[in-house]
C-alpha cells in the first residue's frame, strides 16, 4: 500500500469513529421537605395541672369558689370546663366527699399510677365534727402537679398556709429520704395525744382527670 492510500484510510477512520460521550451525570437527589412538627397539645390533665400551678400563692377569695381545698380543685378543673360539684352534695356531706362520690359514679377512682391533673383525696386531716376522735372520713382534696420517677407526687392544695405545694410518696411513707429529699409532708398536726400525720398516711385515693 502506498503512502497516499494509507493516509486516506487513517483520515476516514478518524471521521467515522463514534463521538466519545461524557460520563453520565448522577441524578439529582430529590429535595426532601421536612414537615414542621406541630406543638404537642396539652392533655386534659396537663391543663388542669397547669391551672393549679398558677394558683400557688394566690388567694381564692373573690374567685367565685370557697376559700378552701374544694375551691382550689374546682378552679383548676374549670380550665377544662368541668364543675366538680355539678351533682351537688348530700346533707352532712362535705365538698371533698361529694367530689369523691362523683368520681366514683364516673369510674374515675383509682389507687395507682397517678398523673398530672388527677385529684388526690385524704382522710382525717382535721377534726371536722369536733368530737375529738379521728372519725371524719374524707376531709381534703388536692390536684396533682407532677410525679417523680421515685414515686413522689407533688400536688397543689389549699392548706393552712394558703394555696401551696405538698409532696407524698406511698412507696416510702416517711418524711425524708436518706439524701434529705422530702418524701411526705405533714398534713395533720399533732393534737390530743396523737402524733402528727404525713400525707402518705392519710392518703385515700386518686381520681383520673381523663374521666372526670
mmCIF file with all atom_site columns, C-alpha atoms in Angstrom:
data_model
loop_
_atom_site.group_PDB
_atom_site.id
_atom_site.type_symbol
_atom_site.label_atom_id
_atom_site.label_alt_id
_atom_site.label_comp_id
_atom_site.label_asym_id
_atom_site.label_entity_id
_atom_site.label_seq_id
_atom_site.pdbx_PDB_ins_code
_atom_site.Cartn_x
_atom_site.Cartn_y
_atom_site.Cartn_z
_atom_site.occupancy
_atom_site.B_iso_or_equiv
_atom_site.pdbx_formal_charge
_atom_site.auth_seq_id
_atom_site.auth_comp_id
_atom_site.auth_asym_id
_atom_site.auth_atom_id
_atom_site.pdbx_PDB_model_num
ATOM 1   C CA . UNK A 1 1   ? 0.000   0.000  0.000   1.00 0.00 ? 1   UNK A CA 1
ATOM 2   C CA . UNK A 1 2   ? 1.382   3.428  -0.989  1.00 0.00 ? 2   UNK A CA 1
ATOM 3   C CA . UNK A 1 3   ? 1.575   6.393  1.325   1.00 0.00 ? 3   UNK A CA 1
ATOM 4   C CA . UNK A 1 4   ? -1.481  8.252  -0.112  1.00 0.00 ? 4   UNK A CA 1
ATOM 5   C CA . UNK A 1 5   ? -3.966  5.345  0.231   1.00 0.00 ? 5   UNK A CA 1
ATOM 6   C CA . UNK A 1 6   ? -2.697  4.745  3.798   1.00 0.00 ? 6   UNK A CA 1
ATOM 7   C CA . UNK A 1 7   ? -3.250  8.385  4.712   1.00 0.00 ? 7   UNK A CA 1
ATOM 8   C CA . UNK A 1 8   ? -6.743  8.272  3.235   1.00 0.00 ? 8   UNK A CA 1
ATOM 9   C CA . UNK A 1 9   ? -7.647  5.211  5.299   1.00 0.00 ? 9   UNK A CA 1
ATOM 10  C CA . UNK A 1 10  ? -6.439  6.881  8.506   1.00 0.00 ? 10  UNK A CA 1
ATOM 11  C CA . UNK A 1 11  ? -8.481  10.015 7.859   1.00 0.00 ? 11  UNK A CA 1
ATOM 12  C CA . UNK A 1 12  ? -11.615 8.015  7.140   1.00 0.00 ? 12  UNK A CA 1
ATOM 13  C CA . UNK A 1 13  ? -11.233 6.025  10.386  1.00 0.00 ? 13  UNK A CA 1
ATOM 14  C CA . UNK A 1 14  ? -10.979 9.242  12.427  1.00 0.00 ? 14  UNK A CA 1
ATOM 15  C CA . UNK A 1 15  ? -14.089 10.873 10.962  1.00 0.00 ? 15  UNK A CA 1
ATOM 16  C CA . UNK A 1 16  ? -16.112 7.653  11.016  1.00 0.00 ? 16  UNK A CA 1
ATOM 17  C CA . UNK A 1 17  ? -15.450 6.882  14.716  1.00 0.00 ? 17  UNK A CA 1
ATOM 18  C CA . UNK A 1 18  ? -18.444 7.490  17.016  1.00 0.00 ? 18  UNK A CA 1
ATOM 19  C CA . UNK A 1 19  ? -18.196 10.554 19.297  1.00 0.00 ? 19  UNK A CA 1
ATOM 20  C CA . UNK A 1 20  ? -16.923 9.918  22.821  1.00 0.00 ? 20  UNK A CA 1
ATOM 21  C CA . UNK A 1 21  ? -19.712 10.612 25.253  1.00 0.00 ? 21  UNK A CA 1
ATOM 22  C CA . UNK A 1 22  ? -19.039 12.051 28.666  1.00 0.00 ? 22  UNK A CA 1
ATOM 23  C CA . UNK A 1 23  ? -19.767 10.075 31.807  1.00 0.00 ? 23  UNK A CA 1
ATOM 24  C CA . UNK A 1 24  ? -23.484 10.095 32.676  1.00 0.00 ? 24  UNK A CA 1
ATOM 25  C CA . UNK A 1 25  ? -24.450 12.726 35.225  1.00 0.00 ? 25  UNK A CA 1
ATOM 26  C CA . UNK A 1 26  ? -25.556 11.484 38.573  1.00 0.00 ? 26  UNK A CA 1
ATOM 27  C CA . UNK A 1 27  ? -29.262 12.002 39.015  1.00 0.00 ? 27  UNK A CA 1
ATOM 28  C CA . UNK A 1 28  ? -30.050 14.819 41.403  1.00 0.00 ? 28  UNK A CA 1
ATOM 29  C CA . UNK A 1 29  ? -31.330 13.714 44.802  1.00 0.00 ? 29  UNK A CA 1
ATOM 30  C CA . UNK A 1 30  ? -34.933 14.662 45.376  1.00 0.00 ? 30  UNK A CA 1
ATOM 31  C CA . UNK A 1 31  ? -35.332 17.561 47.757  1.00 0.00 ? 31  UNK A CA 1
ATOM 32  C CA . UNK A 1 32  ? -36.907 16.359 50.994  1.00 0.00 ? 32  UNK A CA 1
ATOM 33  C CA . UNK A 1 33  ? -39.214 18.939 52.503  1.00 0.00 ? 33  UNK A CA 1
ATOM 34  C CA . UNK A 1 34  ? -39.370 18.411 56.233  1.00 0.00 ? 34  UNK A CA 1
ATOM 35  C CA . UNK A 1 35  ? -42.766 18.962 57.698  1.00 0.00 ? 35  UNK A CA 1
ATOM 36  C CA . UNK A 1 36  ? -42.909 21.285 60.632  1.00 0.00 ? 36  UNK A CA 1
ATOM 37  C CA . UNK A 1 37  ? -43.691 19.373 63.777  1.00 0.00 ? 37  UNK A CA 1
ATOM 38  C CA . UNK A 1 38  ? -46.830 20.552 65.420  1.00 0.00 ? 38  UNK A CA 1
ATOM 39  C CA . UNK A 1 39  ? -46.544 21.581 69.025  1.00 0.00 ? 39  UNK A CA 1
ATOM 40  C CA . UNK A 1 40  ? -47.915 18.889 71.320  1.00 0.00 ? 40  UNK A CA 1
ATOM 41  C CA . UNK A 1 41  ? -51.366 19.773 72.585  1.00 0.00 ? 41  UNK A CA 1
ATOM 42  C CA . UNK A 1 42  ? -51.542 19.563 76.389  1.00 0.00 ? 42  UNK A CA 1
ATOM 43  C CA . UNK A 1 43  ? -53.768 16.779 77.635  1.00 0.00 ? 43  UNK A CA 1
ATOM 44  C CA . UNK A 1 44  ? -56.824 17.412 79.764  1.00 0.00 ? 44  UNK A CA 1
ATOM 45  C CA . UNK A 1 45  ? -54.893 16.522 82.907  1.00 0.00 ? 45  UNK A CA 1
ATOM 46  C CA . UNK A 1 46  ? -51.928 18.702 81.960  1.00 0.00 ? 46  UNK A CA 1
ATOM 47  C CA . UNK A 1 47  ? -54.191 21.712 81.507  1.00 0.00 ? 47  UNK A CA 1
ATOM 48  C CA . UNK A 1 48  ? -55.724 21.117 84.934  1.00 0.00 ? 48  UNK A CA 1
ATOM 49  C CA . UNK A 1 49  ? -52.264 20.775 86.480  1.00 0.00 ? 49  UNK A CA 1
ATOM 50  C CA . UNK A 1 50  ? -51.046 23.959 84.772  1.00 0.00 ? 50  UNK A CA 1
ATOM 51  C CA . UNK A 1 51  ? -54.016 25.888 86.113  1.00 0.00 ? 51  UNK A CA 1
ATOM 52  C CA . UNK A 1 52  ? -53.415 24.560 89.624  1.00 0.00 ? 52  UNK A CA 1
ATOM 53  C CA . UNK A 1 53  ? -49.735 25.546 89.401  1.00 0.00 ? 53  UNK A CA 1
ATOM 54  C CA . UNK A 1 54  ? -50.668 29.122 88.542  1.00 0.00 ? 54  UNK A CA 1
ATOM 55  C CA . UNK A 1 55  ? -52.819 29.315 91.679  1.00 0.00 ? 55  UNK A CA 1
ATOM 56  C CA . UNK A 1 56  ? -49.925 28.640 94.077  1.00 0.00 ? 56  UNK A CA 1
ATOM 57  C CA . UNK A 1 57  ? -49.613 31.631 96.384  1.00 0.00 ? 57  UNK A CA 1
ATOM 58  C CA . UNK A 1 58  ? -52.843 33.175 95.055  1.00 0.00 ? 58  UNK A CA 1
ATOM 59  C CA . UNK A 1 59  ? -55.808 33.974 97.284  1.00 0.00 ? 59  UNK A CA 1
ATOM 60  C CA . UNK A 1 60  ? -59.033 32.187 96.346  1.00 0.00 ? 60  UNK A CA 1
ATOM 61  C CA . UNK A 1 61  ? -61.158 34.912 97.902  1.00 0.00 ? 61  UNK A CA 1
ATOM 62  C CA . UNK A 1 62  ? -63.340 36.646 95.346  1.00 0.00 ? 62  UNK A CA 1
ATOM 63  C CA . UNK A 1 63  ? -62.893 33.962 92.672  1.00 0.00 ? 63  UNK A CA 1
ATOM 64  C CA . UNK A 1 64  ? -66.380 32.523 92.939  1.00 0.00 ? 64  UNK A CA 1
ATOM 65  C CA . UNK A 1 65  ? -65.427 29.461 94.987  1.00 0.00 ? 65  UNK A CA 1
ATOM 66  C CA . UNK A 1 66  ? -64.979 28.766 98.705  1.00 0.00 ? 66  UNK A CA 1
ATOM 67  C CA . UNK A 1 67  ? -61.542 29.646 100.028 1.00 0.00 ? 67  UNK A CA 1
ATOM 68  C CA . UNK A 1 68  ? -60.700 26.036 100.866 1.00 0.00 ? 68  UNK A CA 1
ATOM 69  C CA . UNK A 1 69  ? -59.336 22.846 99.293  1.00 0.00 ? 69  UNK A CA 1
ATOM 70  C CA . UNK A 1 70  ? -62.506 22.207 97.306  1.00 0.00 ? 70  UNK A CA 1
ATOM 71  C CA . UNK A 1 71  ? -62.379 25.719 95.859  1.00 0.00 ? 71  UNK A CA 1
ATOM 72  C CA . UNK A 1 72  ? -58.832 25.154 94.609  1.00 0.00 ? 72  UNK A CA 1
ATOM 73  C CA . UNK A 1 73  ? -59.833 21.872 92.919  1.00 0.00 ? 73  UNK A CA 1
ATOM 74  C CA . UNK A 1 74  ? -62.907 23.451 91.332  1.00 0.00 ? 74  UNK A CA 1
ATOM 75  C CA . UNK A 1 75  ? -60.945 26.394 89.915  1.00 0.00 ? 75  UNK A CA 1
ATOM 76  C CA . UNK A 1 76  ? -58.315 24.063 88.450  1.00 0.00 ? 76  UNK A CA 1
ATOM 77  C CA . UNK A 1 77  ? -60.948 21.932 86.726  1.00 0.00 ? 77  UNK A CA 1
ATOM 78  C CA . UNK A 1 78  ? -62.807 24.893 85.311  1.00 0.00 ? 78  UNK A CA 1
ATOM 79  C CA . UNK A 1 79  ? -59.811 25.210 82.974  1.00 0.00 ? 79  UNK A CA 1
ATOM 80  C CA . UNK A 1 80  ? -61.255 22.216 81.096  1.00 0.00 ? 80  UNK A CA 1
ATOM 81  C CA . UNK A 1 81  ? -64.905 23.155 81.544  1.00 0.00 ? 81  UNK A CA 1
ATOM 82  C CA . UNK A 1 82  ? -65.625 20.762 84.406  1.00 0.00 ? 82  UNK A CA 1
ATOM 83  C CA . UNK A 1 83  ? -67.579 21.664 87.526  1.00 0.00 ? 83  UNK A CA 1
ATOM 84  C CA . UNK A 1 84  ? -66.624 19.121 90.168  1.00 0.00 ? 84  UNK A CA 1
ATOM 85  C CA . UNK A 1 85  ? -69.734 19.795 92.240  1.00 0.00 ? 85  UNK A CA 1
ATOM 86  C CA . UNK A 1 86  ? -72.178 19.629 89.329  1.00 0.00 ? 86  UNK A CA 1
ATOM 87  C CA . UNK A 1 87  ? -74.057 16.812 91.097  1.00 0.00 ? 87  UNK A CA 1
ATOM 88  C CA . UNK A 1 88  ? -74.365 18.778 94.320  1.00 0.00 ? 88  UNK A CA 1
ATOM 89  C CA . UNK A 1 89  ? -73.802 17.393 97.793  1.00 0.00 ? 89  UNK A CA 1
ATOM 90  C CA . UNK A 1 90  ? -75.900 15.366 100.185 1.00 0.00 ? 90  UNK A CA 1
ATOM 91  C CA . UNK A 1 91  ? -76.962 16.504 103.674 1.00 0.00 ? 91  UNK A CA 1
ATOM 92  C CA . UNK A 1 92  ? -73.969 16.390 106.001 1.00 0.00 ? 92  UNK A CA 1
ATOM 93  C CA . UNK A 1 93  ? -71.559 15.697 103.157 1.00 0.00 ? 93  UNK A CA 1
ATOM 94  C CA . UNK A 1 94  ? -68.501 17.905 102.689 1.00 0.00 ? 94  UNK A CA 1
ATOM 95  C CA . UNK A 1 95  ? -67.256 19.042 99.281  1.00 0.00 ? 95  UNK A CA 1
ATOM 96  C CA . UNK A 1 96  ? -64.323 16.589 99.186  1.00 0.00 ? 96  UNK A CA 1
ATOM 97  C CA . UNK A 1 97  ? -66.701 13.685 99.826  1.00 0.00 ? 97  UNK A CA 1
ATOM 98  C CA . UNK A 1 98  ? -69.094 14.953 97.149  1.00 0.00 ? 98  UNK A CA 1
ATOM 99  C CA . UNK A 1 99  ? -66.247 15.094 94.618  1.00 0.00 ? 99  UNK A CA 1
ATOM 100 C CA . UNK A 1 100 ? -65.157 11.589 95.606  1.00 0.00 ? 100 UNK A CA 1
ATOM 101 C CA . UNK A 1 101 ? -68.706 10.286 95.160  1.00 0.00 ? 101 UNK A CA 1
ATOM 102 C CA . UNK A 1 102 ? -68.957 11.957 91.739  1.00 0.00 ? 102 UNK A CA 1
ATOM 103 C CA . UNK A 1 103 ? -65.635 10.424 90.705  1.00 0.00 ? 103 UNK A CA 1
ATOM 104 C CA . UNK A 1 104 ? -66.900 7.022  91.787  1.00 0.00 ? 104 UNK A CA 1
ATOM 105 C CA . UNK A 1 105 ? -70.013 7.325  89.616  1.00 0.00 ? 105 UNK A CA 1
ATOM 106 C CA . UNK A 1 106 ? -67.817 8.178  86.644  1.00 0.00 ? 106 UNK A CA 1
ATOM 107 C CA . UNK A 1 107 ? -65.433 5.275  87.320  1.00 0.00 ? 107 UNK A CA 1
ATOM 108 C CA . UNK A 1 108 ? -62.564 7.689  87.777  1.00 0.00 ? 108 UNK A CA 1
ATOM 109 C CA . UNK A 1 109 ? -61.295 6.446  91.144  1.00 0.00 ? 109 UNK A CA 1
ATOM 110 C CA . UNK A 1 110 ? -58.009 4.550  91.306  1.00 0.00 ? 110 UNK A CA 1
ATOM 111 C CA . UNK A 1 111 ? -55.169 3.789  93.700  1.00 0.00 ? 111 UNK A CA 1
ATOM 112 C CA . UNK A 1 112 ? -52.093 3.566  91.463  1.00 0.00 ? 112 UNK A CA 1
ATOM 113 C CA . UNK A 1 113 ? -50.259 5.339  88.625  1.00 0.00 ? 113 UNK A CA 1
ATOM 114 C CA . UNK A 1 114 ? -51.253 8.966  89.375  1.00 0.00 ? 114 UNK A CA 1
ATOM 115 C CA . UNK A 1 115 ? -50.914 11.504 86.584  1.00 0.00 ? 115 UNK A CA 1
ATOM 116 C CA . UNK A 1 116 ? -50.790 15.318 86.460  1.00 0.00 ? 116 UNK A CA 1
ATOM 117 C CA . UNK A 1 117 ? -54.258 16.785 86.865  1.00 0.00 ? 117 UNK A CA 1
ATOM 118 C CA . UNK A 1 118 ? -55.652 13.862 88.844  1.00 0.00 ? 118 UNK A CA 1
ATOM 119 C CA . UNK A 1 119 ? -57.376 14.643 92.112  1.00 0.00 ? 119 UNK A CA 1
ATOM 120 C CA . UNK A 1 120 ? -55.831 13.231 95.272  1.00 0.00 ? 120 UNK A CA 1
ATOM 121 C CA . UNK A 1 121 ? -58.016 12.649 98.339  1.00 0.00 ? 121 UNK A CA 1
ATOM 122 C CA . UNK A 1 122 ? -57.107 12.423 102.028 1.00 0.00 ? 122 UNK A CA 1
ATOM 123 C CA . UNK A 1 123 ? -58.948 11.363 105.164 1.00 0.00 ? 123 UNK A CA 1
ATOM 124 C CA . UNK A 1 124 ? -58.856 12.603 108.748 1.00 0.00 ? 124 UNK A CA 1
ATOM 125 C CA . UNK A 1 125 ? -56.841 15.742 108.020 1.00 0.00 ? 125 UNK A CA 1
ATOM 126 C CA . UNK A 1 126 ? -58.709 17.639 110.750 1.00 0.00 ? 126 UNK A CA 1
ATOM 127 C CA . UNK A 1 127 ? -61.428 17.109 113.332 1.00 0.00 ? 127 UNK A CA 1
ATOM 128 C CA . UNK A 1 128 ? -64.375 18.077 111.156 1.00 0.00 ? 128 UNK A CA 1
ATOM 129 C CA . UNK A 1 129 ? -67.114 17.097 113.593 1.00 0.00 ? 129 UNK A CA 1
ATOM 130 C CA . UNK A 1 130 ? -65.146 18.345 116.612 1.00 0.00 ? 130 UNK A CA 1
ATOM 131 C CA . UNK A 1 131 ? -65.683 15.266 118.726 1.00 0.00 ? 131 UNK A CA 1
ATOM 132 C CA . UNK A 1 132 ? -62.006 14.741 119.458 1.00 0.00 ? 132 UNK A CA 1
ATOM 133 C CA . UNK A 1 133 ? -61.925 11.491 117.505 1.00 0.00 ? 133 UNK A CA 1
ATOM 134 C CA . UNK A 1 134 ? -60.394 10.667 114.150 1.00 0.00 ? 134 UNK A CA 1
ATOM 135 C CA . UNK A 1 135 ? -63.617 9.503  112.543 1.00 0.00 ? 135 UNK A CA 1
ATOM 136 C CA . UNK A 1 136 ? -64.248 12.202 109.952 1.00 0.00 ? 136 UNK A CA 1
ATOM 137 C CA . UNK A 1 137 ? -63.677 10.268 106.719 1.00 0.00 ? 137 UNK A CA 1
ATOM 138 C CA . UNK A 1 138 ? -62.667 12.213 103.615 1.00 0.00 ? 138 UNK A CA 1
ATOM 139 C CA . UNK A 1 139 ? -61.712 15.760 104.541 1.00 0.00 ? 139 UNK A CA 1
ATOM 140 C CA . UNK A 1 140 ? -59.211 17.058 101.982 1.00 0.00 ? 140 UNK A CA 1
ATOM 141 C CA . UNK A 1 141 ? -58.530 17.163 98.240  1.00 0.00 ? 141 UNK A CA 1
ATOM 142 C CA . UNK A 1 142 ? -55.689 18.436 96.057  1.00 0.00 ? 142 UNK A CA 1
ATOM 143 C CA . UNK A 1 143 ? -54.621 18.477 92.393  1.00 0.00 ? 143 UNK A CA 1
ATOM 144 C CA . UNK A 1 144 ? -51.542 16.537 91.269  1.00 0.00 ? 144 UNK A CA 1
ATOM 145 C CA . UNK A 1 145 ? -48.959 18.752 89.600  1.00 0.00 ? 145 UNK A CA 1
ATOM 146 C CA . UNK A 1 146 ? -46.225 16.215 88.824  1.00 0.00 ? 146 UNK A CA 1
ATOM 147 C CA . UNK A 1 147 ? -44.981 12.699 89.589  1.00 0.00 ? 147 UNK A CA 1
ATOM 148 C CA . UNK A 1 148 ? -41.255 11.966 90.016  1.00 0.00 ? 148 UNK A CA 1
ATOM 149 C CA . UNK A 1 149 ? -39.519 8.756  88.975  1.00 0.00 ? 149 UNK A CA 1
ATOM 150 C CA . UNK A 1 150 ? -39.156 7.659  92.585  1.00 0.00 ? 150 UNK A CA 1
ATOM 151 C CA . UNK A 1 151 ? -42.919 7.879  93.018  1.00 0.00 ? 151 UNK A CA 1
ATOM 152 C CA . UNK A 1 152 ? -43.011 11.213 94.842  1.00 0.00 ? 152 UNK A CA 1
ATOM 153 C CA . UNK A 1 153 ? -46.217 13.030 93.971  1.00 0.00 ? 153 UNK A CA 1
ATOM 154 C CA . UNK A 1 154 ? -46.250 16.825 94.111  1.00 0.00 ? 154 UNK A CA 1
ATOM 155 C CA . UNK A 1 155 ? -49.738 18.246 94.467  1.00 0.00 ? 155 UNK A CA 1
ATOM 156 C CA . UNK A 1 156 ? -51.294 21.681 94.864  1.00 0.00 ? 156 UNK A CA 1
ATOM 157 C CA . UNK A 1 157 ? -53.818 22.227 97.649  1.00 0.00 ? 157 UNK A CA 1
ATOM 158 C CA . UNK A 1 158 ? -55.385 24.874 99.809  1.00 0.00 ? 158 UNK A CA 1
ATOM 159 C CA . UNK A 1 159 ? -53.984 24.221 103.268 1.00 0.00 ? 159 UNK A CA 1
ATOM 160 C CA . UNK A 1 160 ? -53.484 26.221 106.408 1.00 0.00 ? 160 UNK A CA 1
ATOM 161 C CA . UNK A 1 161 ? -50.851 28.391 104.701 1.00 0.00 ? 161 UNK A CA 1
ATOM 162 C CA . UNK A 1 162 ? -52.937 29.182 101.630 1.00 0.00 ? 162 UNK A CA 1
ATOM 163 C CA . UNK A 1 163 ? -52.537 27.583 98.211  1.00 0.00 ? 163 UNK A CA 1
ATOM 164 C CA . UNK A 1 164 ? -49.228 25.724 98.220  1.00 0.00 ? 164 UNK A CA 1
ATOM 165 C CA . UNK A 1 165 ? -47.443 22.571 97.104  1.00 0.00 ? 165 UNK A CA 1
ATOM 166 C CA . UNK A 1 166 ? -47.020 19.397 99.124  1.00 0.00 ? 166 UNK A CA 1
ATOM 167 C CA . UNK A 1 167 ? -45.421 16.017 98.487  1.00 0.00 ? 167 UNK A CA 1
ATOM 168 C CA . UNK A 1 168 ? -46.430 12.413 99.047  1.00 0.00 ? 168 UNK A CA 1
ATOM 169 C CA . UNK A 1 169 ? -44.643 9.119  98.439  1.00 0.00 ? 169 UNK A CA 1
ATOM 170 C CA . UNK A 1 170 ? -46.617 5.927  99.046  1.00 0.00 ? 170 UNK A CA 1
ATOM 171 C CA . UNK A 1 171 ? -43.561 3.720  98.438  1.00 0.00 ? 171 UNK A CA 1
ATOM 172 C CA . UNK A 1 172 ? -41.703 5.243  101.371 1.00 0.00 ? 172 UNK A CA 1
ATOM 173 C CA . UNK A 1 173 ? -44.082 6.669  103.960 1.00 0.00 ? 173 UNK A CA 1
ATOM 174 C CA . UNK A 1 174 ? -41.571 8.718  105.922 1.00 0.00 ? 174 UNK A CA 1
ATOM 175 C CA . UNK A 1 175 ? -40.727 12.434 106.000 1.00 0.00 ? 175 UNK A CA 1
ATOM 176 C CA . UNK A 1 176 ? -37.390 12.367 104.155 1.00 0.00 ? 176 UNK A CA 1
ATOM 177 C CA . UNK A 1 177 ? -35.121 10.177 102.067 1.00 0.00 ? 177 UNK A CA 1
ATOM 178 C CA . UNK A 1 178 ? -31.523 9.449  103.118 1.00 0.00 ? 178 UNK A CA 1
ATOM 179 C CA . UNK A 1 179 ? -30.278 12.259 100.882 1.00 0.00 ? 179 UNK A CA 1
ATOM 180 C CA . UNK A 1 180 ? -32.585 14.754 102.602 1.00 0.00 ? 180 UNK A CA 1
ATOM 181 C CA . UNK A 1 181 ? -35.267 14.971 99.911  1.00 0.00 ? 181 UNK A CA 1
ATOM 182 C CA . UNK A 1 182 ? -38.789 15.457 101.257 1.00 0.00 ? 182 UNK A CA 1
ATOM 183 C CA . UNK A 1 183 ? -40.920 12.402 100.534 1.00 0.00 ? 183 UNK A CA 1
ATOM 184 C CA . UNK A 1 184 ? -44.007 13.164 102.606 1.00 0.00 ? 184 UNK A CA 1
ATOM 185 C CA . UNK A 1 185 ? -45.111 16.463 104.087 1.00 0.00 ? 185 UNK A CA 1
ATOM 186 C CA . UNK A 1 186 ? -47.062 16.653 107.314 1.00 0.00 ? 186 UNK A CA 1
ATOM 187 C CA . UNK A 1 187 ? -50.751 17.148 106.651 1.00 0.00 ? 187 UNK A CA 1
ATOM 188 C CA . UNK A 1 188 ? -52.181 16.990 110.178 1.00 0.00 ? 188 UNK A CA 1
ATOM 189 C CA . UNK A 1 189 ? -50.620 18.486 113.261 1.00 0.00 ? 189 UNK A CA 1
ATOM 190 C CA . UNK A 1 190 ? -50.109 16.602 116.499 1.00 0.00 ? 190 UNK A CA 1
ATOM 191 C CA . UNK A 1 191 ? -53.018 17.070 118.885 1.00 0.00 ? 191 UNK A CA 1
ATOM 192 C CA . UNK A 1 192 ? -54.835 15.447 121.794 1.00 0.00 ? 192 UNK A CA 1
ATOM 193 C CA . UNK A 1 193 ? -52.045 12.971 122.405 1.00 0.00 ? 193 UNK A CA 1
ATOM 194 C CA . UNK A 1 194 ? -51.955 11.956 118.738 1.00 0.00 ? 194 UNK A CA 1
ATOM 195 C CA . UNK A 1 195 ? -48.782 12.424 116.704 1.00 0.00 ? 195 UNK A CA 1
ATOM 196 C CA . UNK A 1 196 ? -48.670 14.454 113.501 1.00 0.00 ? 196 UNK A CA 1
ATOM 197 C CA . UNK A 1 197 ? -49.596 12.589 110.337 1.00 0.00 ? 197 UNK A CA 1
ATOM 198 C CA . UNK A 1 198 ? -47.926 12.505 106.922 1.00 0.00 ? 198 UNK A CA 1
ATOM 199 C CA . UNK A 1 199 ? -49.605 12.805 103.540 1.00 0.00 ? 199 UNK A CA 1
ATOM 200 C CA . UNK A 1 200 ? -48.798 9.159  102.772 1.00 0.00 ? 200 UNK A CA 1
ATOM 201 C CA . UNK A 1 201 ? -50.534 8.059  105.969 1.00 0.00 ? 201 UNK A CA 1
ATOM 202 C CA . UNK A 1 202 ? -53.752 9.952  105.252 1.00 0.00 ? 202 UNK A CA 1
ATOM 203 C CA . UNK A 1 203 ? -53.999 9.113  101.539 1.00 0.00 ? 203 UNK A CA 1
ATOM 204 C CA . UNK A 1 204 ? -57.449 7.876  100.453 1.00 0.00 ? 204 UNK A CA 1
ATOM 205 C CA . UNK A 1 205 ? -57.305 7.642  96.647  1.00 0.00 ? 205 UNK A CA 1
ATOM 206 C CA . UNK A 1 206 ? -56.978 9.320  93.265  1.00 0.00 ? 206 UNK A CA 1
ATOM 207 C CA . UNK A 1 207 ? -59.492 10.377 90.622  1.00 0.00 ? 207 UNK A CA 1
ATOM 208 C CA . UNK A 1 208 ? -58.434 10.394 86.977  1.00 0.00 ? 208 UNK A CA 1
ATOM 209 C CA . UNK A 1 209 ? -58.626 13.740 85.178  1.00 0.00 ? 209 UNK A CA 1
ATOM 210 C CA . UNK A 1 210 ? -59.364 11.897 81.943  1.00 0.00 ? 210 UNK A CA 1
ATOM 211 C CA . UNK A 1 211 ? -62.650 10.564 83.345  1.00 0.00 ? 211 UNK A CA 1
ATOM 212 C CA . UNK A 1 212 ? -63.905 13.480 85.418  1.00 0.00 ? 212 UNK A CA 1
#
